[in-house]
GROMACS .gro file of C-alpha atoms in nm:
model
  218
    1UNK     CA    1  -2.402  -5.220   9.128
    2UNK     CA    2  -2.678  -5.159   8.874
    3UNK     CA    3  -2.696  -5.412   8.591
    4UNK     CA    4  -2.786  -5.232   8.271
    5UNK     CA    5  -2.984  -5.398   7.991
    6UNK     CA    6  -2.769  -5.501   7.696
    7UNK     CA    7  -2.905  -5.314   7.396
    8UNK     CA    8  -2.834  -5.278   7.023
    9UNK     CA    9  -2.931  -4.992   6.794
   10UNK     CA   10  -3.063  -5.080   6.449
   11UNK     CA   11  -2.970  -4.792   6.222
   12UNK     CA   12  -2.687  -4.543   6.270
   13UNK     CA   13  -2.797  -4.226   6.090
   14UNK     CA   14  -2.932  -3.895   6.216
   15UNK     CA   15  -3.233  -4.043   6.394
   16UNK     CA   16  -3.007  -4.291   6.574
   17UNK     CA   17  -2.785  -4.003   6.682
   18UNK     CA   18  -3.074  -3.832   6.863
   19UNK     CA   19  -3.188  -4.153   7.032
   20UNK     CA   20  -2.838  -4.252   7.138
   21UNK     CA   21  -2.784  -3.905   7.282
   22UNK     CA   22  -3.089  -3.952   7.506
   23UNK     CA   23  -2.983  -4.301   7.611
   24UNK     CA   24  -2.630  -4.195   7.699
   25UNK     CA   25  -2.759  -3.907   7.912
   26UNK     CA   26  -2.995  -4.136   8.102
   27UNK     CA   27  -2.746  -4.422   8.152
   28UNK     CA   28  -3.010  -4.693   8.195
   29UNK     CA   29  -2.898  -4.912   7.906
   30UNK     CA   30  -2.567  -5.055   7.792
   31UNK     CA   31  -2.554  -4.997   7.416
   32UNK     CA   32  -2.329  -5.271   7.278
   33UNK     CA   33  -2.320  -5.114   6.932
   34UNK     CA   34  -2.521  -5.022   6.626
   35UNK     CA   35  -2.604  -5.189   6.296
   36UNK     CA   36  -2.658  -5.017   5.963
   37UNK     CA   37  -2.728  -5.129   5.606
   38UNK     CA   38  -2.456  -4.899   5.465
   39UNK     CA   39  -2.119  -5.081   5.447
   40UNK     CA   40  -1.945  -4.745   5.430
   41UNK     CA   41  -2.038  -4.686   5.795
   42UNK     CA   42  -1.914  -5.020   5.927
   43UNK     CA   43  -1.618  -4.986   6.160
   44UNK     CA   44  -1.697  -4.624   6.241
   45UNK     CA   45  -1.847  -4.507   6.569
   46UNK     CA   46  -2.130  -4.287   6.683
   47UNK     CA   47  -2.085  -4.113   7.019
   48UNK     CA   48  -1.846  -4.391   7.115
   49UNK     CA   49  -2.078  -4.670   7.002
   50UNK     CA   50  -1.926  -4.894   6.734
   51UNK     CA   51  -2.112  -4.952   6.408
   52UNK     CA   52  -2.062  -5.327   6.395
   53UNK     CA   53  -2.204  -5.421   6.055
   54UNK     CA   54  -2.534  -5.482   5.884
   55UNK     CA   55  -2.859  -5.637   5.997
   56UNK     CA   56  -2.717  -5.984   5.934
   57UNK     CA   57  -2.498  -5.940   6.243
   58UNK     CA   58  -2.797  -5.928   6.476
   59UNK     CA   59  -2.813  -6.304   6.538
   60UNK     CA   60  -2.443  -6.311   6.624
   61UNK     CA   61  -2.478  -6.024   6.870
   62UNK     CA   62  -2.772  -6.192   7.041
   63UNK     CA   63  -2.574  -6.513   7.083
   64UNK     CA   64  -2.235  -6.367   7.176
   65UNK     CA   65  -2.320  -6.048   7.368
   66UNK     CA   66  -2.637  -6.152   7.553
   67UNK     CA   67  -2.833  -5.869   7.395
   68UNK     CA   68  -3.197  -5.868   7.503
   69UNK     CA   69  -3.327  -5.527   7.386
   70UNK     CA   70  -3.313  -5.297   7.083
   71UNK     CA   71  -3.407  -4.954   6.957
   72UNK     CA   72  -3.472  -4.843   6.601
   73UNK     CA   73  -3.244  -4.566   6.484
   74UNK     CA   74  -3.402  -4.568   6.137
   75UNK     CA   75  -3.621  -4.268   6.066
   76UNK     CA   76  -3.874  -4.224   5.788
   77UNK     CA   77  -3.998  -3.944   5.565
   78UNK     CA   78  -4.254  -4.119   5.344
   79UNK     CA   79  -4.303  -4.493   5.382
   80UNK     CA   80  -4.292  -4.650   5.728
   81UNK     CA   81  -4.287  -5.000   5.579
   82UNK     CA   82  -3.913  -5.050   5.629
   83UNK     CA   83  -3.927  -4.941   5.993
   84UNK     CA   84  -4.211  -5.183   6.055
   85UNK     CA   85  -4.020  -5.473   5.899
   86UNK     CA   86  -3.705  -5.405   6.104
   87UNK     CA   87  -3.911  -5.376   6.420
   88UNK     CA   88  -4.101  -5.700   6.362
   89UNK     CA   89  -3.785  -5.888   6.258
   90UNK     CA   90  -3.608  -5.788   6.582
   91UNK     CA   91  -3.907  -5.893   6.792
   92UNK     CA   92  -3.921  -6.227   6.610
   93UNK     CA   93  -3.565  -6.289   6.733
   94UNK     CA   94  -3.677  -6.244   7.093
   95UNK     CA   95  -3.554  -5.888   7.147
   96UNK     CA   96  -3.757  -5.640   7.350
   97UNK     CA   97  -3.812  -5.287   7.206
   98UNK     CA   98  -3.730  -5.010   7.451
   99UNK     CA   99  -3.907  -4.676   7.489
  100UNK     CA  100  -3.680  -4.372   7.464
  101UNK     CA  101  -3.824  -4.056   7.617
  102UNK     CA  102  -3.638  -3.727   7.644
  103UNK     CA  103  -3.656  -3.580   7.997
  104UNK     CA  104  -3.804  -3.254   7.863
  105UNK     CA  105  -4.099  -3.432   7.700
  106UNK     CA  106  -4.431  -3.386   7.878
  107UNK     CA  107  -4.643  -3.701   7.886
  108UNK     CA  108  -4.966  -3.724   8.082
  109UNK     CA  109  -4.979  -4.004   8.337
  110UNK     CA  110  -5.319  -4.077   8.184
  111UNK     CA  111  -5.184  -4.133   7.834
  112UNK     CA  112  -5.096  -4.485   7.718
  113UNK     CA  113  -4.777  -4.563   7.527
  114UNK     CA  114  -4.704  -4.884   7.339
  115UNK     CA  115  -4.363  -5.047   7.313
  116UNK     CA  116  -4.073  -4.918   7.107
  117UNK     CA  117  -4.195  -4.557   7.128
  118UNK     CA  118  -3.956  -4.262   7.090
  119UNK     CA  119  -4.058  -3.924   7.233
  120UNK     CA  120  -3.814  -3.644   7.160
  121UNK     CA  121  -3.726  -3.317   7.333
  122UNK     CA  122  -4.014  -3.079   7.398
  123UNK     CA  123  -4.285  -3.313   7.274
  124UNK     CA  124  -4.623  -3.317   7.451
  125UNK     CA  125  -4.868  -3.606   7.480
  126UNK     CA  126  -5.182  -3.509   7.666
  127UNK     CA  127  -5.441  -3.696   7.871
  128UNK     CA  128  -5.625  -4.002   7.739
  129UNK     CA  129  -5.418  -4.024   7.421
  130UNK     CA  130  -5.312  -4.371   7.312
  131UNK     CA  131  -4.989  -4.431   7.120
  132UNK     CA  132  -4.927  -4.760   6.936
  133UNK     CA  133  -4.605  -4.957   6.891
  134UNK     CA  134  -4.290  -4.832   6.718
  135UNK     CA  135  -4.408  -4.470   6.703
  136UNK     CA  136  -4.189  -4.160   6.675
  137UNK     CA  137  -4.318  -3.843   6.843
  138UNK     CA  138  -4.050  -3.609   6.721
  139UNK     CA  139  -3.902  -3.289   6.863
  140UNK     CA  140  -4.163  -3.035   6.971
  141UNK     CA  141  -4.462  -3.230   6.839
  142UNK     CA  142  -4.796  -3.201   7.021
  143UNK     CA  143  -5.046  -3.485   7.054
  144UNK     CA  144  -5.350  -3.342   7.228
  145UNK     CA  145  -5.606  -3.515   7.451
  146UNK     CA  146  -5.790  -3.827   7.334
  147UNK     CA  147  -5.582  -3.882   7.021
  148UNK     CA  148  -5.547  -4.236   6.892
  149UNK     CA  149  -5.216  -4.300   6.714
  150UNK     CA  150  -5.172  -4.636   6.540
  151UNK     CA  151  -4.852  -4.838   6.523
  152UNK     CA  152  -4.540  -4.761   6.315
  153UNK     CA  153  -4.637  -4.392   6.283
  154UNK     CA  154  -4.406  -4.089   6.262
  155UNK     CA  155  -4.533  -3.761   6.405
  156UNK     CA  156  -4.260  -3.532   6.272
  157UNK     CA  157  -4.092  -3.229   6.423
  158UNK     CA  158  -4.330  -2.955   6.532
  159UNK     CA  159  -4.648  -3.127   6.412
  160UNK     CA  160  -4.968  -3.031   6.601
  161UNK     CA  161  -5.252  -3.278   6.649
  162UNK     CA  162  -5.560  -3.128   6.813
  163UNK     CA  163  -5.791  -3.332   7.035
  164UNK     CA  164  -5.956  -3.657   6.924
  165UNK     CA  165  -5.743  -3.702   6.612
  166UNK     CA  166  -5.701  -4.060   6.487
  167UNK     CA  167  -5.396  -4.165   6.284
  168UNK     CA  168  -5.378  -4.506   6.114
  169UNK     CA  169  -5.086  -4.747   6.105
  170UNK     CA  170  -4.770  -4.657   5.908
  171UNK     CA  171  -4.878  -4.297   5.852
  172UNK     CA  172  -4.645  -4.000   5.836
  173UNK     CA  173  -4.749  -3.663   5.981
  174UNK     CA  174  -4.509  -3.411   5.830
  175UNK     CA  175  -4.304  -3.147   6.006
  176UNK     CA  176  -4.499  -2.841   6.113
  177UNK     CA  177  -4.833  -2.978   5.998
  178UNK     CA  178  -5.158  -2.904   6.183
  179UNK     CA  179  -5.441  -3.153   6.216
  180UNK     CA  180  -5.783  -3.014   6.317
  181UNK     CA  181  -5.967  -3.172   6.609
  182UNK     CA  182  -6.165  -3.488   6.537
  183UNK     CA  183  -5.993  -3.563   6.206
  184UNK     CA  184  -5.937  -3.925   6.102
  185UNK     CA  185  -5.627  -4.011   5.901
  186UNK     CA  186  -5.611  -4.354   5.737
  187UNK     CA  187  -5.338  -4.614   5.718
  188UNK     CA  188  -5.015  -4.538   5.527
  189UNK     CA  189  -5.120  -4.177   5.467
  190UNK     CA  190  -4.864  -3.899   5.427
  191UNK     CA  191  -4.937  -3.547   5.549
  192UNK     CA  192  -4.694  -3.306   5.384
  193UNK     CA  193  -4.479  -3.067   5.583
  194UNK     CA  194  -4.674  -2.758   5.687
  195UNK     CA  195  -5.009  -2.895   5.572
  196UNK     CA  196  -5.326  -2.787   5.753
  197UNK     CA  197  -5.567  -3.079   5.755
  198UNK     CA  198  -5.936  -2.991   5.799
  199UNK     CA  199  -6.094  -3.298   5.634
  200UNK     CA  200  -6.053  -3.671   5.690
  201UNK     CA  201  -5.773  -3.840   5.495
  202UNK     CA  202  -5.822  -4.191   5.354
  203UNK     CA  203  -5.573  -4.478   5.334
  204UNK     CA  204  -5.262  -4.436   5.115
  205UNK     CA  205  -5.323  -4.065   5.044
  206UNK     CA  206  -5.067  -3.786   5.020
  207UNK     CA  207  -5.209  -3.446   5.114
  208UNK     CA  208  -5.031  -3.110   5.103
  209UNK     CA  209  -5.102  -2.740   5.146
  210UNK     CA  210  -5.326  -2.508   5.348
  211UNK     CA  211  -5.598  -2.621   5.352
  212UNK     CA  212  -5.462  -2.965   5.268
  213UNK     CA  213  -5.558  -3.107   4.928
  214UNK     CA  214  -5.509  -3.458   4.792
  215UNK     CA  215  -5.200  -3.491   4.572
  216UNK     CA  216  -5.198  -3.870   4.550
  217UNK     CA  217  -5.493  -4.097   4.627
  218UNK     CA  218  -5.863  -4.031   4.666
   0.00000   0.00000   0.00000
């Protein structure tokens, strides 16, 4: 009999729904339940998984349910700071972040993935790309060869990164955006949905449009 890793989901919204769907189909983990900051969700369930309470319940679950692993069901649109904090807090309690990869995703055997990475349906990660910790590669996104993606990054639905693109920590690459080959994007940058980026983007910038222009930052 296979012993499945006892796992908890942190977050119970739409992003958690997609991740839990993948986990349930694969059957490799035993999801004890989910936690969410919204008290209105406590006591409800998501695909049969109980929403057990807020983040404060994590210590109790570790002690009482022998939980050893976690996944982050908290998405992000602008700032990735909250995701980073939740991730680091869970690790500080001794939990191991799991990678969740949809079976239809195409990942080169010569790409490197960090821990706590989520790769959704139809996503592509090509050869010699390196993906940091706690990264979301969302549905249908493409990360081409030799890209370097920092930690706590969200590559949103349908985004296209050409070869040799670098993305700094905590950056958000918006849905449907296109990043030209060789572009460097700084830390905590936000690339707006549908933007076409043809110039480097510095730390803490928001860029939008085609071609992308700076809306916030320098």
